[in-house]
Short mmCIF file of C-alpha atoms in Angstrom, two decimals:
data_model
loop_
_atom_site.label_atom_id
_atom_site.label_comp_id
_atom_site.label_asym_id
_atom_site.label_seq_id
_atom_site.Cartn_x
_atom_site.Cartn_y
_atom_site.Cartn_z
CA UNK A 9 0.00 0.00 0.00
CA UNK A 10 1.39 3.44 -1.06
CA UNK A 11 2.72 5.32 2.37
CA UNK A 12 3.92 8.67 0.89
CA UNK A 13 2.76 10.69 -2.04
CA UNK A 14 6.53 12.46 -2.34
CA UNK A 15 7.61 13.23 -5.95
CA UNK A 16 10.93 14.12 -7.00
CA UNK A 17 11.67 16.77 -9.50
CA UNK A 18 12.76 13.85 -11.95
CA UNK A 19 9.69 12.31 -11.27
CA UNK A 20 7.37 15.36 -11.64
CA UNK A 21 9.20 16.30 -14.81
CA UNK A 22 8.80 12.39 -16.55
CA UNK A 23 5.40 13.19 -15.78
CA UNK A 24 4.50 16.62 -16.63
CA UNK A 25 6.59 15.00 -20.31
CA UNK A 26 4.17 12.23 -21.30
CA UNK A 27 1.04 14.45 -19.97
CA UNK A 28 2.13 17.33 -23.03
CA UNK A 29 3.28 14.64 -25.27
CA UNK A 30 1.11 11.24 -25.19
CA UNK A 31 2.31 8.33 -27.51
CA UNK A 32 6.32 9.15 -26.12
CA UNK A 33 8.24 6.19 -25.27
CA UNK A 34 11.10 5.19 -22.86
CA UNK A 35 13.49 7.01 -25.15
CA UNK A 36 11.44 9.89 -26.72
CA UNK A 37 11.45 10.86 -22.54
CA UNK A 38 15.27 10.37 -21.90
CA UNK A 39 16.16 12.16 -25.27
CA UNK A 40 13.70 15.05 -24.45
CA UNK A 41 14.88 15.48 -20.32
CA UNK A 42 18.72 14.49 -21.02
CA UNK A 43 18.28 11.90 -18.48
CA UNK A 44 19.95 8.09 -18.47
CA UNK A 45 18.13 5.67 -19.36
CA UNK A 46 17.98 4.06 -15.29
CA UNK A 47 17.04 7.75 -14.03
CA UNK A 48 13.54 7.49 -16.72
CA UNK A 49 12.77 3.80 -15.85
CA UNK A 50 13.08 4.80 -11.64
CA UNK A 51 10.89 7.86 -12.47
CA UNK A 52 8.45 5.72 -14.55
CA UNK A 53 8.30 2.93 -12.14
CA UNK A 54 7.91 5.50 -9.32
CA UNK A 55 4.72 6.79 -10.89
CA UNK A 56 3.24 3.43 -12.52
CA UNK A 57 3.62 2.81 -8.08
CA UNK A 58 1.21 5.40 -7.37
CA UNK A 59 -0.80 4.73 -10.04
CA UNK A 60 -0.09 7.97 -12.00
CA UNK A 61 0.90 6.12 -15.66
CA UNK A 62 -1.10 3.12 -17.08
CA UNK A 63 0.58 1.03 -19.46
CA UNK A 64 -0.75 2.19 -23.27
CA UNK A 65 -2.00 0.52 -25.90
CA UNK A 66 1.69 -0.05 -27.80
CA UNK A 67 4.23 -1.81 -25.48
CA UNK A 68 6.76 0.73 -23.85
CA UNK A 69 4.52 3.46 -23.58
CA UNK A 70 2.47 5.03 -20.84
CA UNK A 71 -0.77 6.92 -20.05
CA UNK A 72 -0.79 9.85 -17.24
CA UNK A 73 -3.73 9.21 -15.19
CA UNK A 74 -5.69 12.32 -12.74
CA UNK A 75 -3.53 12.64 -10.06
CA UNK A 76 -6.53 13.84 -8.04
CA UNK A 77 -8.62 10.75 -8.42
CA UNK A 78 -5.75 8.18 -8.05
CA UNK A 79 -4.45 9.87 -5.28
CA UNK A 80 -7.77 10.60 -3.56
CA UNK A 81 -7.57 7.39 -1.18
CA UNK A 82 -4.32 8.27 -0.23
CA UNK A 83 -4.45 11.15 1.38
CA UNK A 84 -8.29 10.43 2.75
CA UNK A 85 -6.42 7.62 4.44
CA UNK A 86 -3.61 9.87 5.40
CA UNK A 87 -5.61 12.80 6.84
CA UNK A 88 -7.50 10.04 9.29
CA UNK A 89 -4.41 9.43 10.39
CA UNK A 90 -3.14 12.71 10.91
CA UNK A 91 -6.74 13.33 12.29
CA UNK A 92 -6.37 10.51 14.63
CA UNK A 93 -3.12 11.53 16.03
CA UNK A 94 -4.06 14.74 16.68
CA UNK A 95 -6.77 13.01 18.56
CA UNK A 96 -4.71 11.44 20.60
CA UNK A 97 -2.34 14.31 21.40
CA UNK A 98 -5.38 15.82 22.85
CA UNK A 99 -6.37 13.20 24.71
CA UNK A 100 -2.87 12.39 26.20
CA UNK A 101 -2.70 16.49 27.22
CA UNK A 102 -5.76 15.44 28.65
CA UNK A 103 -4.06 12.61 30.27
CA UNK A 104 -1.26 14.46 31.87
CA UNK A 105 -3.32 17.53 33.12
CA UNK A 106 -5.59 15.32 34.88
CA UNK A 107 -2.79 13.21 36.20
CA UNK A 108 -1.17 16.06 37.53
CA UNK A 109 -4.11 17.54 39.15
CA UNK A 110 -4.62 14.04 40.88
CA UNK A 111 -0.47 14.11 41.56
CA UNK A 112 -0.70 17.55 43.42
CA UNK A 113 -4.65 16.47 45.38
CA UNK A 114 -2.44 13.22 46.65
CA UNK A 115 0.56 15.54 47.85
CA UNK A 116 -1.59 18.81 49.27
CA UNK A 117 -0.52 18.47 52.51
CA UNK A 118 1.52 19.94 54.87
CA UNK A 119 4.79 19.71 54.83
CA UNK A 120 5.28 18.29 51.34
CA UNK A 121 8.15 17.90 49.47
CA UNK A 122 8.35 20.34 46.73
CA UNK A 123 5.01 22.40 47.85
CA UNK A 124 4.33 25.21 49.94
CA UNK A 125 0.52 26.28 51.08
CA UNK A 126 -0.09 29.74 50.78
CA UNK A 127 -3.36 31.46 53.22
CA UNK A 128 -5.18 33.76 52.30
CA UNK A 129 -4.74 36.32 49.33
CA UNK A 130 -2.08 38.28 51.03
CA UNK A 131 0.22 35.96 51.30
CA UNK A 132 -0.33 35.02 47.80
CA UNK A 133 -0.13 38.32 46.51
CA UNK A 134 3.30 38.73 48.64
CA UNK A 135 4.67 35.03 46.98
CA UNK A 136 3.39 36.37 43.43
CA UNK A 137 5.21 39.47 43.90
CA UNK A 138 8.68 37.55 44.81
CA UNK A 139 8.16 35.23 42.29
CA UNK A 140 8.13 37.84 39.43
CA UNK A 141 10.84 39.59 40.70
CA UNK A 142 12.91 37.02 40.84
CA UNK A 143 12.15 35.15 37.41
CA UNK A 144 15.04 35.11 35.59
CA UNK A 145 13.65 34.18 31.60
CA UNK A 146 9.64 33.46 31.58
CA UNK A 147 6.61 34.46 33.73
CA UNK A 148 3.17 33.23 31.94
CA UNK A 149 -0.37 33.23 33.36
CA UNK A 150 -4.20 32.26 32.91
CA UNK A 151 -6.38 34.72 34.14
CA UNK A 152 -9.77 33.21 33.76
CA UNK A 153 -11.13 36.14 35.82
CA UNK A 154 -12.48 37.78 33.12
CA UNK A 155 -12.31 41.71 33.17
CA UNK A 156 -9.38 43.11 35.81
CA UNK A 157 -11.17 46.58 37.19
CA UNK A 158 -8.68 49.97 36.23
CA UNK A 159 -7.35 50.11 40.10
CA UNK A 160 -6.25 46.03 39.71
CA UNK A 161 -4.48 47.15 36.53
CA UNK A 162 -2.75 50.35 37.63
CA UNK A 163 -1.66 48.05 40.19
CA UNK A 164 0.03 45.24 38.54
CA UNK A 165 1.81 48.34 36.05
CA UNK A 166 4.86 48.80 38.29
CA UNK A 167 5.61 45.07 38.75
CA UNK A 168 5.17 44.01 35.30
CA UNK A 169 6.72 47.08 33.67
CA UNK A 170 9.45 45.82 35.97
CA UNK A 171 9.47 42.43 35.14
CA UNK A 172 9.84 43.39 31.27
CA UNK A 173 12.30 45.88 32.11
CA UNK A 174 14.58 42.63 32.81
CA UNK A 175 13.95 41.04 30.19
CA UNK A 176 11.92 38.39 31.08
CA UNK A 177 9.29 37.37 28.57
CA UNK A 178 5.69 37.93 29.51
CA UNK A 179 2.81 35.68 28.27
CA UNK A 180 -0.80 36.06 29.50
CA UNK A 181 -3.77 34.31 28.55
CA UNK A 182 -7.28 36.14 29.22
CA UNK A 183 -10.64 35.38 28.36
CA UNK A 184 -12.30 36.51 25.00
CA UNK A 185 -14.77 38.71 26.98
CA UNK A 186 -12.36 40.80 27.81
CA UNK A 187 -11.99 42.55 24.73
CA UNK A 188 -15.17 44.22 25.29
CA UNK A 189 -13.26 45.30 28.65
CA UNK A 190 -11.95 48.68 27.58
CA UNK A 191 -9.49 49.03 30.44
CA UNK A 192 -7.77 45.61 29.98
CA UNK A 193 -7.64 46.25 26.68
CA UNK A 194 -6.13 49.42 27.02
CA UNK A 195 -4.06 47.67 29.30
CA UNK A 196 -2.96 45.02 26.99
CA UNK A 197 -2.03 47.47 23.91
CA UNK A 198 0.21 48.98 27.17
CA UNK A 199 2.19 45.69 28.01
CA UNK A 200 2.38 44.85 24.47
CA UNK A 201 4.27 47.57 23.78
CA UNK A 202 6.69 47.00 26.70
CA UNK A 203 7.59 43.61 25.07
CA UNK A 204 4.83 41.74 26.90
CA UNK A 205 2.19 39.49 24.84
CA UNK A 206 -1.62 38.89 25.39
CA UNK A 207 -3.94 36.64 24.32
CA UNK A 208 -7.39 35.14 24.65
CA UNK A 209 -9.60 32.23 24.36
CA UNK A 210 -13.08 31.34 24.86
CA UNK A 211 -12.47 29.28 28.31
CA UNK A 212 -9.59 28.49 30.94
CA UNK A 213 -9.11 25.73 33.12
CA UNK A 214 -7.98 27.51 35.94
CA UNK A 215 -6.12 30.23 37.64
CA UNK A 216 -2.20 29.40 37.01
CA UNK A 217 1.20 31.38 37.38
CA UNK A 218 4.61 29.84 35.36
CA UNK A 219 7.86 30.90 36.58
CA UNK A 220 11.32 29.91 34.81
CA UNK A 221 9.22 26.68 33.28
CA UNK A 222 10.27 25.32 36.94
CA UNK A 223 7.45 27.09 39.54
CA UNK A 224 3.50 26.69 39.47
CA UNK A 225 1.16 28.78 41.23
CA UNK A 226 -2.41 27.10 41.60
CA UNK A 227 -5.02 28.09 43.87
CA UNK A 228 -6.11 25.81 46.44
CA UNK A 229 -9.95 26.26 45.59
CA UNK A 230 -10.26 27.20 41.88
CA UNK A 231 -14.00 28.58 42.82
CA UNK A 232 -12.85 30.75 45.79
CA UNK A 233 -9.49 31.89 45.02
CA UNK A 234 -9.50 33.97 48.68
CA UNK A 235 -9.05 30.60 50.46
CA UNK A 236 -4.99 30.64 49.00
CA UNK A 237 -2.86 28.79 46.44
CA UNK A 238 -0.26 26.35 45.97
CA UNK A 239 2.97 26.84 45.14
CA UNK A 240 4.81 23.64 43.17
CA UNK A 241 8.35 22.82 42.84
CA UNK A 242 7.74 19.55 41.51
CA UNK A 243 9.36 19.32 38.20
CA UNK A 244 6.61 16.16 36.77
CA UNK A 245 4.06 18.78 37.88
CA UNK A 246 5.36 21.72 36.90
CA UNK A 247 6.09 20.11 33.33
CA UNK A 248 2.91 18.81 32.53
CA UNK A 249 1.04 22.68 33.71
CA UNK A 250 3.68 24.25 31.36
CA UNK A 251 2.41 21.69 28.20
CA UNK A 252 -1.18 22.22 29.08
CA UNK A 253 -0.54 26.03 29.06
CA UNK A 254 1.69 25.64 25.37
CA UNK A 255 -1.69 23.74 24.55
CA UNK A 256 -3.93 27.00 25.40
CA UNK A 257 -1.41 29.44 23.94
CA UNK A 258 -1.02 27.75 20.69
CA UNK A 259 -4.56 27.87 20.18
CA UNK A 260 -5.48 31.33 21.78
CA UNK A 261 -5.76 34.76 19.64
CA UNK A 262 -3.84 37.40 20.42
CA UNK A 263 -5.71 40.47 21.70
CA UNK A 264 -4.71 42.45 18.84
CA UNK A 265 -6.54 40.21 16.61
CA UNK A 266 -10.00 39.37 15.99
CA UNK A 267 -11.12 35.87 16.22
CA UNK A 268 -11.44 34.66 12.78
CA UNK A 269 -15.03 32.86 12.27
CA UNK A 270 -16.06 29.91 10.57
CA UNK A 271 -20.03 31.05 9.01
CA UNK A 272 -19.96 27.11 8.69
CA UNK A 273 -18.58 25.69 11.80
CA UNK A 274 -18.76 26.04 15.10
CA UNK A 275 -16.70 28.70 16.65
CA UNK A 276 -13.81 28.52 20.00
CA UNK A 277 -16.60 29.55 21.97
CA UNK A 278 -19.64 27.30 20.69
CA UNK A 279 -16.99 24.22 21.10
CA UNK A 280 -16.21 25.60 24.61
CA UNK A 281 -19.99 26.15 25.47
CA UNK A 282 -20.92 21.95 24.19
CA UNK A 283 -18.12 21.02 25.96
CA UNK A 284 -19.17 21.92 29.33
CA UNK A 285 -22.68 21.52 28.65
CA UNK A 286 -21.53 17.65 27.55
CA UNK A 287 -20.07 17.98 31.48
CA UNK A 288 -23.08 18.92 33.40
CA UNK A 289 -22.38 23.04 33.67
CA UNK A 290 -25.28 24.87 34.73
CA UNK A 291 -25.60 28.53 32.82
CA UNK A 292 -24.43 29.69 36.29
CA UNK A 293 -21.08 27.56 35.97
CA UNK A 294 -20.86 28.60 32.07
CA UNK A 295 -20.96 31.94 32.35
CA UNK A 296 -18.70 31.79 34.92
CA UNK A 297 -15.99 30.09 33.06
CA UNK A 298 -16.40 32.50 30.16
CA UNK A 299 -16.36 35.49 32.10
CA UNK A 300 -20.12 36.52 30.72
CA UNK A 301 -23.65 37.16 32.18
CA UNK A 302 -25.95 34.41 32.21
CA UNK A 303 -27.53 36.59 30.10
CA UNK A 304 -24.84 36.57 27.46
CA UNK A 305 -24.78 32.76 28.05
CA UNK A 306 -28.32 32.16 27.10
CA UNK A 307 -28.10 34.07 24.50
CA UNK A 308 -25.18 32.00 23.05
CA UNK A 309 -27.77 29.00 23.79
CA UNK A 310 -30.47 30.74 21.71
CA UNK A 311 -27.77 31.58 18.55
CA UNK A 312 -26.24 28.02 18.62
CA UNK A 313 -29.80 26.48 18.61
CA UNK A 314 -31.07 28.29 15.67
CA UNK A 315 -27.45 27.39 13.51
CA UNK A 316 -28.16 23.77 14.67
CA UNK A 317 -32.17 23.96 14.38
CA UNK A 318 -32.59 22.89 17.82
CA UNK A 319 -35.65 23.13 19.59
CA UNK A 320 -33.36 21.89 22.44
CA UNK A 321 -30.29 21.98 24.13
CA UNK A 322 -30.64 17.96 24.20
CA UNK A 323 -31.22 17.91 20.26
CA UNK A 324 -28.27 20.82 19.72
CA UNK A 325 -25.96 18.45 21.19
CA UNK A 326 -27.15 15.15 19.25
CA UNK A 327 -26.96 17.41 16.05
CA UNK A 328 -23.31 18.46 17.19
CA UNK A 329 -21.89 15.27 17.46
CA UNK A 330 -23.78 14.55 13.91
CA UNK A 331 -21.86 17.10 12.39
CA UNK A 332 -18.73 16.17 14.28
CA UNK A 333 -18.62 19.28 17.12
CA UNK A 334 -17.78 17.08 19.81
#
């Protein structure tokens, strides 16, 4: 079975020849291209492989075929498997995140190697505040906060203009509804231009703080962020947090940007929405994780149903895995 559609110049060339000049043989080819006779015979047995020529009607002569339909089962076959691996790269990202979530829940105790238990938002502002300053190549965050109000913003200025100041590169991920936030964004154009970058997806996991690729901040209660955080040494830990943040940042838009649209598909923030419908969110818990109303979030419902003509949110989500949403 043919593995790779690759096609060498020689072979593209022997190919492109009998296509303008049908009825050539073995030797009209090699006289035409200047090639040897073993170079025209490895090209035409390379093609005649992915079915490309056909043997003609006269003996020693060849028929180019549609590359497009010969060729079609090839790469359906090979963009299932690219389709599946990417599959499975999600799923093992999956893997690790939850594996390291489980991996910190088993060691959240005091007096754990490689973890210190921070009280109270003071004392995790204070850490924050040490950690930044002393980060020597890479601070990067998820704020899945939503909008920062103008005194928060004002106040994390010094520290991160700072922080830039150094060197150190500067990656935060926000939510999209933040960019009707004209403060943050304001804000954003700001720390962009002191080197800093900014982006934004539809939905975060959770509050998190990189330092140096080798420190994690994590709050203890990911609803109530008051009750304190986590702060992880432990390089497994520490690794798999900085792949599932590579995972967001890949994917997220930068704030400069708009989010480009499919009028076809489902958008970052329909996918986001089935997705945690699939898991049991309540509007409540949805429009929490986006950063929106419930309003907004019901609205989203309402727009999603008519693209899917729903008449519910049961049937929307039978019709997305239909079309492959989920």
């Amino acid at each position: 079975m043919l593995e790779s559609v690759e096609l060498a110049t020689r072979d593209q060339n022997v190919y492109r020849t009998l296509l303008l000049h049908p009825g050539w043989n073995i030797g009209d080819v090699q006289e035409y291209l200047g090639l040897p006779e073993e170079e025209v015979r490895a090209a035409l047995d390379r093609l005649a492989s992915m079915s490309l020529l056909r043997p003609g009607a006269d003996a020693g002569r060849f028929v180019p075929t549609n590359p497009e339909i010969e060729l079609k089962p090839v790469f359906e076959r090979r963009e299932a498997e690219l389709d599946e691996q990417r599959a499975k790269l999600s799923r093992d990202r999956s893997t690790v995140a939850a594996l390291a979530a489980e991996y910190a829940a088993l060691r959240l105790q005091a007096g754990a190697p490689g973890l210190e238990r921070l009280e109270g938002l003071d004392s995790v502002r204070i850490r924050l505040r040490e950690l930044a300053q002393s980060a020597t190549f890479e601070v990067r965050a998820f704020m899945p906060s939503g909008a920062l109000s103008p005194g928060a913003l004002e106040a994390a200025r010094p520290l991160d203009e700072d922080t830039l100041a150094r060197g150190v590169r500067m990656q935060t991920v926000h939510l999209d509804s933040v960019r009707n936030d004209h403060p943050t964004v304001e804000y954003a154009t700001w720390f962009t231009a002191q080197g800093g970058q900014t982006r934004t997806v539809p939905s975060l996991p959770m509050r998190l703080i990189l330092c140096d690729r080798s420190i994690a901040v994590i709050p203890v209660n990911r609803e109530a962020s008051q009750e304190g955080a986590f702060v992880i040494h432990l390089s497994s830990v520490v690794a798999a947090l900085n792949d599932l943040f590579d995972l967001v940042w890949d994917r997220a838009t930068p704030l400069g940007d708009v989010p480009v649209l499919d009028c076809e598909g489902p958008s970052d923030r329909d996918l986001a929405i089935l997705k945690m419908l699939e898991e049991g969110c309540t509007d409540e818990g949805i429009a929490r994780k986006l950063g929106v109303s419930i309003r907004t979030v019901r609205r989203l419902m309402a727009d999603m149903l008519k693209r899917l003509n729903a008449q519910s949110r049961f049937q929307a989500g039978a019709e997305a895995v239909r079309l492959g949403w989920l």
